[in-house]
């Protein structure tokens, strides 16, 4: 009888430990991307980048009738760097993208870690 009770207590303890470990794993794995570990910190004295060209393009697009398909295709041509039909390539140099970002991405960090482990 004592053996059954001891077995039941040990099973409950293992279940609690597994549940706590799973909760901790879920918490830390969801909090990691938000922490932005390893990314370059912005200068608080600099403020936001002025995207005046985007604002100007938006102000001219809103009161006009919808764009035709040809106009949309012209504004979004990849060789001109167009992002969408409203802003086109306006202030493209001020926007953050993977090509001009100085930080390492999560995929790069994992790849580097796996490379170190497999050597």
Coordinates of C-alpha atoms in Angstrom, one line a residue:
X1 CA 0.0 0.0 0.0
X2 CA 2.8 2.4 0.9
X3 CA 4.5 1.5 -2.4
X4 CA 1.4 2.5 -4.4
X5 CA 1.2 5.8 -2.5
X6 CA 4.9 6.5 -3.0
X7 CA 4.6 5.7 -6.7
X8 CA 1.7 8.1 -7.0
X9 CA 3.5 10.9 -5.3
X10 CA 6.6 10.5 -7.5
X11 CA 4.4 10.6 -10.6
X12 CA 2.8 13.8 -9.5
X13 CA 6.1 15.4 -8.7
X14 CA 7.4 14.5 -12.2
X15 CA 4.3 15.9 -13.8
X16 CA 4.7 19.2 -11.9
X17 CA 8.4 19.4 -12.9
X18 CA 7.6 18.7 -16.5
X19 CA 4.8 21.2 -16.6
X20 CA 6.9 23.9 -14.9
X21 CA 9.8 23.3 -17.4
X22 CA 7.4 23.5 -20.4
X23 CA 5.9 26.7 -19.1
X24 CA 9.4 28.2 -18.6
X25 CA 10.5 27.0 -22.1
X26 CA 7.4 28.6 -23.7
X27 CA 7.9 31.9 -21.8
X28 CA 11.6 32.3 -22.7
X29 CA 11.2 31.2 -26.3
X30 CA 8.5 33.8 -26.8
X31 CA 10.4 36.5 -25.0
X32 CA 13.7 36.0 -26.9
X33 CA 12.6 37.8 -30.2
X34 CA 11.2 40.7 -28.2
X35 CA 14.5 41.2 -26.4
X36 CA 16.3 41.9 -29.7
X37 CA 19.5 40.6 -28.2
X38 CA 22.5 41.6 -30.3
X39 CA 20.9 44.3 -32.3
X40 CA 22.2 47.8 -32.5
X41 CA 20.6 50.3 -30.1
X42 CA 19.2 53.5 -31.5
X43 CA 20.4 56.9 -30.3
X44 CA 17.7 58.4 -28.2
X45 CA 18.9 61.9 -29.0
X46 CA 18.5 61.3 -32.7
X47 CA 14.7 60.8 -32.8
X48 CA 12.7 59.3 -35.6
X49 CA 13.8 59.5 -39.2
X50 CA 11.9 62.1 -41.2
X51 CA 10.2 60.4 -44.0
X52 CA 9.1 63.5 -45.9
X53 CA 9.1 62.0 -49.3
X54 CA 6.7 59.2 -48.2
X55 CA 4.4 61.8 -46.6
X56 CA 4.5 63.8 -49.9
X57 CA 3.7 60.8 -52.0
X58 CA 0.8 59.8 -49.7
X59 CA -0.6 63.3 -49.7
X60 CA -0.7 63.3 -53.5
X61 CA -2.1 59.8 -53.8
X62 CA -5.0 60.1 -51.3
X63 CA -7.2 62.8 -53.0
X64 CA -6.7 61.3 -56.5
X65 CA -8.8 58.5 -58.0
X66 CA -7.4 55.0 -57.7
X67 CA -4.3 54.2 -59.7
X68 CA -4.5 52.2 -62.9
X69 CA -2.8 48.8 -63.2
X70 CA 0.0 50.4 -65.4
X71 CA 0.6 53.1 -62.8
X72 CA 0.8 50.6 -60.0
X73 CA 3.3 48.5 -62.0
X74 CA 5.5 51.5 -62.7
X75 CA 5.6 52.5 -59.1
X76 CA 6.4 49.1 -57.8
X77 CA 9.2 48.1 -60.3
X78 CA 11.9 46.2 -58.4
X79 CA 14.7 47.9 -60.3
X80 CA 13.5 51.3 -59.0
X81 CA 13.2 49.9 -55.5
X82 CA 9.4 50.5 -55.2
X83 CA 7.9 49.0 -52.1
X84 CA 4.2 49.7 -52.8
X85 CA 2.0 51.7 -55.1
X86 CA 1.7 54.7 -52.8
X87 CA 5.2 55.5 -51.7
X88 CA 7.2 53.9 -54.5
X89 CA 10.9 54.2 -53.7
X90 CA 10.5 57.4 -51.6
X91 CA 12.9 57.5 -48.6
X92 CA 14.0 54.0 -49.4
X93 CA 17.5 54.7 -48.0
X94 CA 16.1 55.7 -44.6
X95 CA 14.2 52.4 -44.1
X96 CA 15.5 49.5 -42.2
X97 CA 15.8 46.2 -44.1
X98 CA 18.0 43.1 -43.9
X99 CA 20.5 44.5 -46.4
X100 CA 21.3 47.7 -44.4
X101 CA 20.8 46.3 -40.9
X102 CA 24.0 45.9 -38.8
X103 CA 22.6 43.3 -36.3
X104 CA 22.6 39.6 -36.8
X105 CA 19.4 37.8 -37.4
X106 CA 18.1 34.9 -35.4
X107 CA 18.7 32.5 -38.3
X108 CA 22.3 33.7 -38.6
X109 CA 22.9 33.2 -34.8
X110 CA 21.4 29.7 -34.9
X111 CA 23.4 28.8 -38.0
X112 CA 26.6 30.0 -36.4
X113 CA 25.8 28.1 -33.2
X114 CA 25.2 24.9 -35.1
X115 CA 28.4 25.4 -37.1
X116 CA 30.3 25.7 -33.8
X117 CA 28.6 22.6 -32.3
X118 CA 29.3 20.4 -35.4
X119 CA 33.0 21.3 -35.6

